[in-house]
Backbone as JSON Lines, residues from 0, in Angstrom:
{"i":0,"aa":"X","n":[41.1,0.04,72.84],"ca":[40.97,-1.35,72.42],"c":[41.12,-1.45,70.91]}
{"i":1,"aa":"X","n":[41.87,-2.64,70.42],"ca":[42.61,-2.65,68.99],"c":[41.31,-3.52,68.71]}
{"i":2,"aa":"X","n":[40.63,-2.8,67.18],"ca":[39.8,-3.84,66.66],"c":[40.04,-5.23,66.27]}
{"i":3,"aa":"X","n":[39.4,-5.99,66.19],"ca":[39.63,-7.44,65.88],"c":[39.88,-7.53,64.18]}
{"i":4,"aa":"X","n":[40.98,-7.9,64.21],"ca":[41.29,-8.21,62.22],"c":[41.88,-9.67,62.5]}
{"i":5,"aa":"X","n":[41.8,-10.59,61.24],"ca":[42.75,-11.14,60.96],"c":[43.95,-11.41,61.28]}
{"i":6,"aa":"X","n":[44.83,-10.38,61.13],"ca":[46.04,-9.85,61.36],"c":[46.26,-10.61,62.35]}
{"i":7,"aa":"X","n":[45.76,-10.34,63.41],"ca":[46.02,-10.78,64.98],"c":[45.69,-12.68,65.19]}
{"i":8,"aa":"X","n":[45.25,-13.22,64.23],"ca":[44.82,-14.67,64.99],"c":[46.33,-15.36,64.29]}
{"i":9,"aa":"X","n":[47.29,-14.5,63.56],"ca":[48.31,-15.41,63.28],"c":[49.54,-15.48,64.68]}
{"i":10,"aa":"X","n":[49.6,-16.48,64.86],"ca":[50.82,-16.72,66.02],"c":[52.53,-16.69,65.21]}
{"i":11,"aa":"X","n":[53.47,-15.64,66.1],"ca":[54.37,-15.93,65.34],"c":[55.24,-17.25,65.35]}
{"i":12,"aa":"X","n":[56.07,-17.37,64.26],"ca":[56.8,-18.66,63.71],"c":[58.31,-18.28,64.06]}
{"i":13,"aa":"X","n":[58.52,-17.45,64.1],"ca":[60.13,-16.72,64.5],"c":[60.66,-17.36,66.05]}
{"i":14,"aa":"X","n":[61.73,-17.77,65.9],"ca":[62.1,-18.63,66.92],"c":[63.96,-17.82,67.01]}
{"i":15,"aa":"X","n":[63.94,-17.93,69.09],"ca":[64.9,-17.22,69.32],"c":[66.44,-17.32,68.26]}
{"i":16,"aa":"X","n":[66.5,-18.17,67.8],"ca":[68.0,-18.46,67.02],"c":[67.9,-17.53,65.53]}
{"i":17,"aa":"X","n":[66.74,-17.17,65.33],"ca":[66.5,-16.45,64.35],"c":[67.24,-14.57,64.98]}
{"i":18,"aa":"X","n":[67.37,-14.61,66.07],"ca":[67.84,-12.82,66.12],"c":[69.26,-12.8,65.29]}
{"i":19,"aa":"X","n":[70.2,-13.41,65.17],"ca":[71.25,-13.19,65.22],"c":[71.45,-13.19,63.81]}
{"i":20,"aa":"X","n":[70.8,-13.5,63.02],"ca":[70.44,-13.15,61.44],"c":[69.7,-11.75,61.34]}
{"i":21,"aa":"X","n":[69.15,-11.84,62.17],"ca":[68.16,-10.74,62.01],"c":[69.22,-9.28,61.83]}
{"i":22,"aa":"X","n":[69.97,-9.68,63.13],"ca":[71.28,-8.35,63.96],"c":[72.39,-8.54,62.89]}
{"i":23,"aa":"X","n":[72.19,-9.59,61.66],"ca":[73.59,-9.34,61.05],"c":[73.03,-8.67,59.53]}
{"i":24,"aa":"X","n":[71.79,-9.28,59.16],"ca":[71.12,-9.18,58.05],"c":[70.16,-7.62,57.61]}
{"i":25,"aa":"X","n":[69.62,-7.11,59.01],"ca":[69.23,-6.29,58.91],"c":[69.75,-4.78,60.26]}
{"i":26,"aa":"X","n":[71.13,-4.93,60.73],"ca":[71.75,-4.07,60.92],"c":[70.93,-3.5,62.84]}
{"i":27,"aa":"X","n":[70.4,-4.35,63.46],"ca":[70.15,-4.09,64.39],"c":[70.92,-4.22,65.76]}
{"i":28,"aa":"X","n":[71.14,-3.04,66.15],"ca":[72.3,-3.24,66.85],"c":[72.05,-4.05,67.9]}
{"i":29,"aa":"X","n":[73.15,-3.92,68.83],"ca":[73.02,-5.27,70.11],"c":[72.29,-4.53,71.41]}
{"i":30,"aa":"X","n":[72.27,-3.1,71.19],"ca":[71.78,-2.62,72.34],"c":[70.14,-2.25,72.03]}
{"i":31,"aa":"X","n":[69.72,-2.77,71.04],"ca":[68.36,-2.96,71.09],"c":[67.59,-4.7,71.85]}
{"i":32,"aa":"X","n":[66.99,-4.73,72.63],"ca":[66.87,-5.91,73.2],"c":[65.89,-6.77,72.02]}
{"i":33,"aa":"X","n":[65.67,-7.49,71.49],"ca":[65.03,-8.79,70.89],"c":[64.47,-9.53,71.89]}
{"i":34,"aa":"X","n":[63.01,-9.93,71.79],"ca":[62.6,-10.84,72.14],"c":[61.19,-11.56,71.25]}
{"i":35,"aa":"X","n":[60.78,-12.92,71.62],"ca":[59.82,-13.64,71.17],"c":[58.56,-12.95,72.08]}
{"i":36,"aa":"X","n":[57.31,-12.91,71.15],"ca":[56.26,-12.3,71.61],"c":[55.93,-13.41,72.7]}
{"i":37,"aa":"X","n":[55.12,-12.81,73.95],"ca":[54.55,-13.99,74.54],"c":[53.54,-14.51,74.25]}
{"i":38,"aa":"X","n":[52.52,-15.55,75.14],"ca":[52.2,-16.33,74.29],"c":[50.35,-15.76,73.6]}
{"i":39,"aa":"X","n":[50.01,-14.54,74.12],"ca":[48.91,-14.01,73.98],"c":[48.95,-12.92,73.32]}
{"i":40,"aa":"X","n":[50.56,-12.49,73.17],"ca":[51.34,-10.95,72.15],"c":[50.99,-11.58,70.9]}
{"i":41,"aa":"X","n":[50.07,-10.61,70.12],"ca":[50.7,-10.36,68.9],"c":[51.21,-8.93,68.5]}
{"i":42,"aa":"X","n":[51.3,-9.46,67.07],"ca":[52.35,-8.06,66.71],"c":[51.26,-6.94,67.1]}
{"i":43,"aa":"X","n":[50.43,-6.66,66.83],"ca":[49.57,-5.71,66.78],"c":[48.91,-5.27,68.27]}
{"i":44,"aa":"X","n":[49.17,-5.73,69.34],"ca":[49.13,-6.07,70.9],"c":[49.13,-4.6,71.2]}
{"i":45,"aa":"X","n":[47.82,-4.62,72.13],"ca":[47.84,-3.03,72.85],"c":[48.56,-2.93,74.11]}
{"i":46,"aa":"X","n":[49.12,-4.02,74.54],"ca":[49.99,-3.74,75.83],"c":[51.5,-3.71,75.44]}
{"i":47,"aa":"X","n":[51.69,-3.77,74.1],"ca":[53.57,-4.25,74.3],"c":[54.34,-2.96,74.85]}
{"i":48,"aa":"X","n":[55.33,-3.78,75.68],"ca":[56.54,-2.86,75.75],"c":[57.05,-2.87,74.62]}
{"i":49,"aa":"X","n":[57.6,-1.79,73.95],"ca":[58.28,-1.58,72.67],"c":[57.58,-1.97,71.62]}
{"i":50,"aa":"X","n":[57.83,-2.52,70.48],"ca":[57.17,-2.23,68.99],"c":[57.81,-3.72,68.7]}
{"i":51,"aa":"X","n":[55.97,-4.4,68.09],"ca":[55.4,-5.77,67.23],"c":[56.51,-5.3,65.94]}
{"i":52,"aa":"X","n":[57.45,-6.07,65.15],"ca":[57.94,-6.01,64.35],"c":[57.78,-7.1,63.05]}
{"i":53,"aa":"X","n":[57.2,-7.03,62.09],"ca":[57.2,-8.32,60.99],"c":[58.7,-8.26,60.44]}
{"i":54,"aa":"X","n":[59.21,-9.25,60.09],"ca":[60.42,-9.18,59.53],"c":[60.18,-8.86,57.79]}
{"i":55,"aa":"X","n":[59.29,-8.87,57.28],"ca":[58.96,-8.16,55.74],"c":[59.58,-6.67,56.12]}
{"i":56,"aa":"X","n":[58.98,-5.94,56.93],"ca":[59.45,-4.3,57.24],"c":[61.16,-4.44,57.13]}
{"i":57,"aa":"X","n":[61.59,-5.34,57.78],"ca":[63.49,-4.99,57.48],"c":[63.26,-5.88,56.24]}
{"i":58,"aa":"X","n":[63.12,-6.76,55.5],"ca":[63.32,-7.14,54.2],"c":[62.56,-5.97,53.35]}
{"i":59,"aa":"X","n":[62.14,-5.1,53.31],"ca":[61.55,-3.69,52.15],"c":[62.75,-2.49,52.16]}
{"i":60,"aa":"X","n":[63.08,-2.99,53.8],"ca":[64.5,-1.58,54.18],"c":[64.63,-0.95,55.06]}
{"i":61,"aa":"X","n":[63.39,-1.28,56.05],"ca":[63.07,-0.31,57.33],"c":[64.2,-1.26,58.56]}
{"i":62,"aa":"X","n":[64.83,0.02,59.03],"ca":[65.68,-0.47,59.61],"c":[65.97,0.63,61.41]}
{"i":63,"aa":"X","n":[66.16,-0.3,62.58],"ca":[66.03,0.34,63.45],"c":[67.74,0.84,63.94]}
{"i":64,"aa":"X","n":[67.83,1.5,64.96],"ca":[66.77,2.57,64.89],"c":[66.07,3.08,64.08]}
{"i":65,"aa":"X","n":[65.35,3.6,63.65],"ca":[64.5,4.19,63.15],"c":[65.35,5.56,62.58]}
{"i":66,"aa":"X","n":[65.49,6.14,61.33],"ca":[66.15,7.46,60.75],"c":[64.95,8.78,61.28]}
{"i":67,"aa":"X","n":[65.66,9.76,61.22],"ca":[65.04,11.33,61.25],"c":[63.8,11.16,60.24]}
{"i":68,"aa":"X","n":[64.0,10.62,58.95],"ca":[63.45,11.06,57.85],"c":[61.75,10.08,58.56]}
{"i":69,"aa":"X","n":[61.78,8.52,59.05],"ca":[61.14,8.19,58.97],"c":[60.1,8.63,60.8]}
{"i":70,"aa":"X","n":[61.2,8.72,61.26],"ca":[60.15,9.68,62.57],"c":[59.38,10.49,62.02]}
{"i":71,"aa":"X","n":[59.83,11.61,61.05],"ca":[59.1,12.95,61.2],"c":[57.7,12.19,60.0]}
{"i":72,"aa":"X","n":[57.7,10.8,58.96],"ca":[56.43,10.86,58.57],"c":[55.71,10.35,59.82]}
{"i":73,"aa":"X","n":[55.94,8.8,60.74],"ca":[55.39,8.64,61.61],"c":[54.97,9.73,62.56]}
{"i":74,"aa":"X","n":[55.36,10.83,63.09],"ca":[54.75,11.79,63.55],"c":[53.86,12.63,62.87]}
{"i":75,"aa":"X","n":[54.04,12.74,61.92],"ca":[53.52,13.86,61.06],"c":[51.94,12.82,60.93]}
{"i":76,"aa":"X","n":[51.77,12.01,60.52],"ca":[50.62,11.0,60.4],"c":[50.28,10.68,61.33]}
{"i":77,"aa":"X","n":[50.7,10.42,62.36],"ca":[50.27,10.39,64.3],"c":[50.04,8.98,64.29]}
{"i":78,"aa":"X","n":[50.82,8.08,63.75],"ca":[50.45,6.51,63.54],"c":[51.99,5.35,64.35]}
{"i":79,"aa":"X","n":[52.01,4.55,64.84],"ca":[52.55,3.86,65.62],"c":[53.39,3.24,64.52]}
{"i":80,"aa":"X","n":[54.7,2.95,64.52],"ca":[55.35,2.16,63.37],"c":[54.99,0.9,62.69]}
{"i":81,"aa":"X","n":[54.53,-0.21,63.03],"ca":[53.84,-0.96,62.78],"c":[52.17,-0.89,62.01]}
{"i":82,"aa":"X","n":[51.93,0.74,62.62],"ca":[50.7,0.95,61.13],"c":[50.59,1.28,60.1]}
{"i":83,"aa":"X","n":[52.05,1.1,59.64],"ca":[52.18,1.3,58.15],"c":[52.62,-0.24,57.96]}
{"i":84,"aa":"X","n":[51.78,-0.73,56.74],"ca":[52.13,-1.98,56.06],"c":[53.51,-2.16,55.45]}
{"i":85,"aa":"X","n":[53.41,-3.25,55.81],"ca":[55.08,-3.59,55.24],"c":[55.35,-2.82,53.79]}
{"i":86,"aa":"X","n":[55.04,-3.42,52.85],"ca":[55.06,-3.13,51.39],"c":[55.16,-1.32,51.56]}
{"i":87,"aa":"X","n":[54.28,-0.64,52.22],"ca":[54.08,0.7,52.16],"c":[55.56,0.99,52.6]}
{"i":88,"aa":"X","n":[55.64,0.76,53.91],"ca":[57.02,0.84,54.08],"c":[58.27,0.91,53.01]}
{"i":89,"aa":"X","n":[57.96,-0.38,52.15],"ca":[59.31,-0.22,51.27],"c":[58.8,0.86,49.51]}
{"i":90,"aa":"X","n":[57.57,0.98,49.69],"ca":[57.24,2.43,48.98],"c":[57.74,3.54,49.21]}
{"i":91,"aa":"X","n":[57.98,3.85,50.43],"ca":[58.51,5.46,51.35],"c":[60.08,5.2,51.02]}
{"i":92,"aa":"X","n":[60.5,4.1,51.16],"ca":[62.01,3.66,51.35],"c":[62.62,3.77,49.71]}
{"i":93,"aa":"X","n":[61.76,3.53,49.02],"ca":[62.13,3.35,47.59],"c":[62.57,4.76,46.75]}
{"i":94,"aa":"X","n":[60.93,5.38,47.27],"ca":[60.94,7.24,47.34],"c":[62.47,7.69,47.35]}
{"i":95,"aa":"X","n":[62.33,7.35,48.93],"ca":[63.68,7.65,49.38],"c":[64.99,7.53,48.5]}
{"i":96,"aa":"X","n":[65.0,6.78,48.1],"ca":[66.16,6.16,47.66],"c":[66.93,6.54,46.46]}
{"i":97,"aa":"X","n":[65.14,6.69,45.74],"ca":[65.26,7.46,43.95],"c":[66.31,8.62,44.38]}
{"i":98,"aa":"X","n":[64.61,9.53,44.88],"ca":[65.17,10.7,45.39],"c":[66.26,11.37,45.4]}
{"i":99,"aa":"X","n":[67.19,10.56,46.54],"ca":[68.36,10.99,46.64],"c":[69.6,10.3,45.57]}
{"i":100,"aa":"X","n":[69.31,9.64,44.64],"ca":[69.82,9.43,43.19],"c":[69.83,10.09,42.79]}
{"i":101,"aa":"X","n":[68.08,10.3,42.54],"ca":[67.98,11.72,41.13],"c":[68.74,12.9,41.42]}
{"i":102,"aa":"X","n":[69.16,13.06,42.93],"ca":[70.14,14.47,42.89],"c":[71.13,14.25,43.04]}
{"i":103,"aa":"X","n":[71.69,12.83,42.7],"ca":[73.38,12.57,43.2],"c":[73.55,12.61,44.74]}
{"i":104,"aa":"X","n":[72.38,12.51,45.49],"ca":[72.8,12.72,47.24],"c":[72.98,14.06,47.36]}
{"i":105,"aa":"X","n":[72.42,15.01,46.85],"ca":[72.62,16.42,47.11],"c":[71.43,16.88,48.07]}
{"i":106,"aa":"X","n":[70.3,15.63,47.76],"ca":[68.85,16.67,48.91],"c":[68.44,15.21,49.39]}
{"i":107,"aa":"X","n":[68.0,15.2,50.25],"ca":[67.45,13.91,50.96],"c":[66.18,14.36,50.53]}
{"i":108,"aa":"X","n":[65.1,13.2,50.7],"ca":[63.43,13.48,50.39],"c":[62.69,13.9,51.78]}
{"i":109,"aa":"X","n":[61.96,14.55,51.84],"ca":[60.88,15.58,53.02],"c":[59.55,14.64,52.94]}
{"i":110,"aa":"X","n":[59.59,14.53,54.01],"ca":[57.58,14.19,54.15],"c":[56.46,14.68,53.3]}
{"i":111,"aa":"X","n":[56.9,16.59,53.16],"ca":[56.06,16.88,52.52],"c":[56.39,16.73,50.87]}
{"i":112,"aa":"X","n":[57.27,16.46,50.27],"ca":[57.39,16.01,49.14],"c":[56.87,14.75,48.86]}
{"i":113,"aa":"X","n":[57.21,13.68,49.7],"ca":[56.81,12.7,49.02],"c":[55.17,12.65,49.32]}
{"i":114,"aa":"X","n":[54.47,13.32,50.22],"ca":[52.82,13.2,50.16],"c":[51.77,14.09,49.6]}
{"i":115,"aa":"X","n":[53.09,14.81,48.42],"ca":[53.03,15.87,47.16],"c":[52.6,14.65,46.17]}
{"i":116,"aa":"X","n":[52.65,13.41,46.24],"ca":[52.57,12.46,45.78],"c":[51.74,11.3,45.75]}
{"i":117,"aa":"X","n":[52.17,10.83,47.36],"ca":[50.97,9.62,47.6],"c":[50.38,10.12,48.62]}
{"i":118,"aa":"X","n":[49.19,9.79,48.92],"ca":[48.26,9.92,50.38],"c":[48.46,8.62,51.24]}
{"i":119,"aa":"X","n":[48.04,8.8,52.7],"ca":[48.13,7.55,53.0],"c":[46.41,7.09,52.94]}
{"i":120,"aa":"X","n":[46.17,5.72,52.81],"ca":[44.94,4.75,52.45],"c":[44.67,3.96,53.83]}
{"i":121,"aa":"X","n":[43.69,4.04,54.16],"ca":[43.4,3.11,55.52],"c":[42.75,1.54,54.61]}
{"i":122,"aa":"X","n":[44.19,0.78,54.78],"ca":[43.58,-0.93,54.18],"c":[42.26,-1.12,54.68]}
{"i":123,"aa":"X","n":[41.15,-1.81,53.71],"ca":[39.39,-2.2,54.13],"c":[39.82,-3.43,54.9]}
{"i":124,"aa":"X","n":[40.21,-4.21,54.9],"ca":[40.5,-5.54,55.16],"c":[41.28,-5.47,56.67]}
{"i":125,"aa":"X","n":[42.24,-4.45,56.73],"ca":[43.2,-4.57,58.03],"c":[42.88,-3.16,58.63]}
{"i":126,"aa":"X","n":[41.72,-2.26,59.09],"ca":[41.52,-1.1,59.95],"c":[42.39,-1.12,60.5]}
{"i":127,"aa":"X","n":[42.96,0.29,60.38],"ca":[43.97,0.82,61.17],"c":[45.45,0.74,61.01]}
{"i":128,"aa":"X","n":[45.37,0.21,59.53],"ca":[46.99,-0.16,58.98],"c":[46.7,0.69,57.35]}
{"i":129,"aa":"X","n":[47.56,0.98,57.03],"ca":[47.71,2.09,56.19],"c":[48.98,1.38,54.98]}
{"i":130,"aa":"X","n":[48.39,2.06,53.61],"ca":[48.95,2.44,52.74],"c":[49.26,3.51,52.12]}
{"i":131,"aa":"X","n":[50.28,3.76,50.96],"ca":[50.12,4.85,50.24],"c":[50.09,4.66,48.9]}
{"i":132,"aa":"X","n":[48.74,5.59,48.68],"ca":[48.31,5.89,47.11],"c":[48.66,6.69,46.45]}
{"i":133,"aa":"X","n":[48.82,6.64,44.83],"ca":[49.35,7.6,44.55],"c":[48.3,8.47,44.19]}
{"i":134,"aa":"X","n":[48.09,10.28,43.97],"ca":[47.53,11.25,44.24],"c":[46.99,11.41,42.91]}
{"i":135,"aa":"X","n":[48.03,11.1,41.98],"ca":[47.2,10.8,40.4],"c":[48.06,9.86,39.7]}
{"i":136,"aa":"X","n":[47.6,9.3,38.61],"ca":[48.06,7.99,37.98],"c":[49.91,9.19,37.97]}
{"i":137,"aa":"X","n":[49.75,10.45,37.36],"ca":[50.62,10.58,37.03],"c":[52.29,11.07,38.02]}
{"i":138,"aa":"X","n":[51.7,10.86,39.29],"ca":[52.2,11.14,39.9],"c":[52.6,9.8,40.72]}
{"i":139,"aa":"X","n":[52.43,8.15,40.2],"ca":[52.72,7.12,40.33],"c":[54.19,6.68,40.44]}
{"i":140,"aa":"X","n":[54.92,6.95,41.33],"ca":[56.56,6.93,41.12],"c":[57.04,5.36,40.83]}
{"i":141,"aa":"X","n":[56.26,4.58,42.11],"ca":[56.7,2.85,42.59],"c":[55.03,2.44,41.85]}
{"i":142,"aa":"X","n":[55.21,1.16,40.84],"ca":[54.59,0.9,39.89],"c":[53.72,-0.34,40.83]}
{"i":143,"aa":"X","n":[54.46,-1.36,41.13],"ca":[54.03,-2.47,42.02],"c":[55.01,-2.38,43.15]}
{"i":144,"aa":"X","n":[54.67,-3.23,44.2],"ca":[55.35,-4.0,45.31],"c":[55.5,-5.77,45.04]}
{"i":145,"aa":"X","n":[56.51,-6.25,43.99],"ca":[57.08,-7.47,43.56],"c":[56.4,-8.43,45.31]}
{"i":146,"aa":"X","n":[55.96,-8.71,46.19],"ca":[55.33,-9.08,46.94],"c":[54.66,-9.96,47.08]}
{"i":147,"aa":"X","n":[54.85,-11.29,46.68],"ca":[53.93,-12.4,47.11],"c":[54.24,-12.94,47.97]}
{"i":148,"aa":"X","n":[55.02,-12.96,49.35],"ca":[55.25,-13.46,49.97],"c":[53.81,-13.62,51.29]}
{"i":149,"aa":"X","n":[53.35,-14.74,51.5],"ca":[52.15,-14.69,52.3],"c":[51.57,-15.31,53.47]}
{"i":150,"aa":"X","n":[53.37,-15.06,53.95],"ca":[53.63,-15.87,54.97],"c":[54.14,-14.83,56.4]}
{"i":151,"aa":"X","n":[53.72,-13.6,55.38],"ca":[54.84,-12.67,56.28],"c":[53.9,-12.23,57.71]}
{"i":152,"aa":"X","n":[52.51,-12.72,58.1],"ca":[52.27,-11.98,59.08],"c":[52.44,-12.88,60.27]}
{"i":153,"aa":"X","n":[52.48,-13.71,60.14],"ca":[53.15,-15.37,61.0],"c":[54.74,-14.81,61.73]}
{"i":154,"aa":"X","n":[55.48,-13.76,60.71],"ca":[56.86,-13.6,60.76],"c":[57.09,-12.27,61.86]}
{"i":155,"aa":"X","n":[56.8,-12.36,63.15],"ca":[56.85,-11.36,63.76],"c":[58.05,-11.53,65.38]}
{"i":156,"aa":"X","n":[58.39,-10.05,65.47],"ca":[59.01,-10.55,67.21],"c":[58.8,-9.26,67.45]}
{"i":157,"aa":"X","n":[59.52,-8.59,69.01],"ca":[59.39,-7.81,69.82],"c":[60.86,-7.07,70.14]}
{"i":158,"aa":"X","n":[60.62,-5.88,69.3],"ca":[62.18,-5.06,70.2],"c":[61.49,-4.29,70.96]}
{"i":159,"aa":"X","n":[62.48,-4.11,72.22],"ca":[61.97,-3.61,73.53],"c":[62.63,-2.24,73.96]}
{"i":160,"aa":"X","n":[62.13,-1.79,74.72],"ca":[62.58,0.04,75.24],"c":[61.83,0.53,73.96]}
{"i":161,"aa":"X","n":[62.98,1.68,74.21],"ca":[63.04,3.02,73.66],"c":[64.14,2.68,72.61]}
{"i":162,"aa":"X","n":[65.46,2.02,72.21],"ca":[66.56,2.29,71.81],"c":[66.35,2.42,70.25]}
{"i":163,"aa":"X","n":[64.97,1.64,69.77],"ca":[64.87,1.46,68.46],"c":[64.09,2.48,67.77]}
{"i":164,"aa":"X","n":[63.98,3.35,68.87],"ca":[63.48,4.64,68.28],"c":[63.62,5.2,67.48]}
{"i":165,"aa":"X","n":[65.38,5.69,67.54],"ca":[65.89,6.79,66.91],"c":[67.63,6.65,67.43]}
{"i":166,"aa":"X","n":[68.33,7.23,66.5],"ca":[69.94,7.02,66.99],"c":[70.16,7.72,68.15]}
{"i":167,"aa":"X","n":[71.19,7.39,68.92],"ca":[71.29,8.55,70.12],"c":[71.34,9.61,69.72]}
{"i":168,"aa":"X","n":[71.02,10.53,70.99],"ca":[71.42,11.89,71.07],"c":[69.5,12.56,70.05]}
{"i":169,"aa":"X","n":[69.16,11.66,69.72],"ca":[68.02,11.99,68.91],"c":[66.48,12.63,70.35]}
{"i":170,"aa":"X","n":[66.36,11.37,70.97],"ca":[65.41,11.31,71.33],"c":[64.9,12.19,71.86]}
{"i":171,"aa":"X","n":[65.28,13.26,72.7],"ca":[64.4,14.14,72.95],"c":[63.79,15.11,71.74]}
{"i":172,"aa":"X","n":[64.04,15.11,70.81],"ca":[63.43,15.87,69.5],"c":[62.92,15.46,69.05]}
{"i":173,"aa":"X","n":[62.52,13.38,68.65],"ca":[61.99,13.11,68.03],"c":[61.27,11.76,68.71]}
{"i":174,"aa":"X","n":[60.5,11.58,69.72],"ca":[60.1,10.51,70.44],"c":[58.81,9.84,69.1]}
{"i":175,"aa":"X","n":[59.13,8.53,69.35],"ca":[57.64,8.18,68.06],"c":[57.39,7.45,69.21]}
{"i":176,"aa":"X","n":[55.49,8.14,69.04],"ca":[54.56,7.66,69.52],"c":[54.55,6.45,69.63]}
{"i":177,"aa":"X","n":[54.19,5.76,70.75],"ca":[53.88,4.29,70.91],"c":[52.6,3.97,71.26]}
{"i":178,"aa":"X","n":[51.46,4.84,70.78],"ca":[50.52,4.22,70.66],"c":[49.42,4.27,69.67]}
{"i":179,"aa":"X","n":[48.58,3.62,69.43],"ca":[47.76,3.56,68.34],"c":[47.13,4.54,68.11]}
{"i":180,"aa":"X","n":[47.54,4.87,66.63],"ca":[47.26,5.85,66.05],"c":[45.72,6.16,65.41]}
{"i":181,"aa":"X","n":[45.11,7.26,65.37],"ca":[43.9,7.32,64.33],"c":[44.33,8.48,63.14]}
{"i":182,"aa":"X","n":[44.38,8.15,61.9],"ca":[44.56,9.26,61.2],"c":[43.69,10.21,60.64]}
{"i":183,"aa":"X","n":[43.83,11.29,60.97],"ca":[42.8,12.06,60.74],"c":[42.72,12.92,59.48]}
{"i":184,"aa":"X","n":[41.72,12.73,59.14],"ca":[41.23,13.28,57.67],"c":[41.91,13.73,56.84]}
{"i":185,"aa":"X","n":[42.75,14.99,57.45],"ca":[42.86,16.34,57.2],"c":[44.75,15.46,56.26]}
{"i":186,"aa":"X","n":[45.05,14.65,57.22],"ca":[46.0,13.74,56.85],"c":[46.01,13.11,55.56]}
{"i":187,"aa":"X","n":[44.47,12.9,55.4],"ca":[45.05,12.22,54.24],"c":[44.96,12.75,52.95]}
């Protein structure tokens, strides 16, 4: 049973004519199914088929399927995709991004590098949704999350199956958990 937060008494505002922006804007293919939560789903819902999605997570960069790089932190942390906060999300993505700048695209970034860095933070306010901190001021890569948008938990829908997992040919190596995660200590 998912504790009671906040989070959950917002109903989403996303309406079906909105996918097709979604599938052009944020690269989701057609063989992932889209749908509107029903009318007792929220994003955070312990029964969904497939994975509560806010549309902030594809506006930071997170994009489905889901990449290798971002399975192996969701596994490695034992946490459901949706329990990482949006913003955190586009922290990992940003990582990412330097990263493979600072070497000209010569090394992609590792899990364990970037949490050479930040830990993840269990939010006081939202149990069970996670951030990442950095490990010392000096090891602070992403300064802020530019983020006032405060509308974003209203902004949710439902992709369904398995397809948004991971690209084909992936899945048997890298299945992400679909269910609620607890992170344990040793994790963080």
């Amino acid at each position: 049973m998912l504790p009671e937060w906040t989070v959950n008494n917002f109903v989403s505002t996303i309406k079906e004519n909105h996918f097709k922006t979604f599938r052009d804007n944020y690269q989701i293919p057609d063989s992932i199914p889209i749908r509107l939560p029903y009318k007792s789903e929220k994003c955070y819902y312990d029964g969904v088929e497939g994975v509560g999605v806010y549309e902030q997570m594809l506006k930071v960069g997170l994009r489905f399927p889901l990449s290798s790089l971002h399975h192996e932190l969701l596994k490695y942390l034992g946490l459901f995709v949706n329990q990482v906060s949006p913003n955190t999300w586009g922290v990992f993505i940003a990582m990412e991004v330097l990263y493979g700048a600072m070497t000209d695209g010569a090394r992609r970034l590792t899990v364990r590098e970037f949490l050479h860095c930040y830990h993840p933070d269990e939010i006081d306010k939202s149990r069970g949704i996670y951030s990442f901190v950095p490990k010392s001021p000096l090891l602070n890569v992403i300064f802020e999350t530019p983020n006032s948008n405060r509308d974003w938990k209203s902004r949710y829908f439902i992709l369904e199956g398995d397809e948004w997992m991971c690209h084909p040919g992936e899945m048997e190596h890298m299945p992400v958990d679909t269910t609620w995660g607890i992170l344990h200590p040793s994790r963080m």
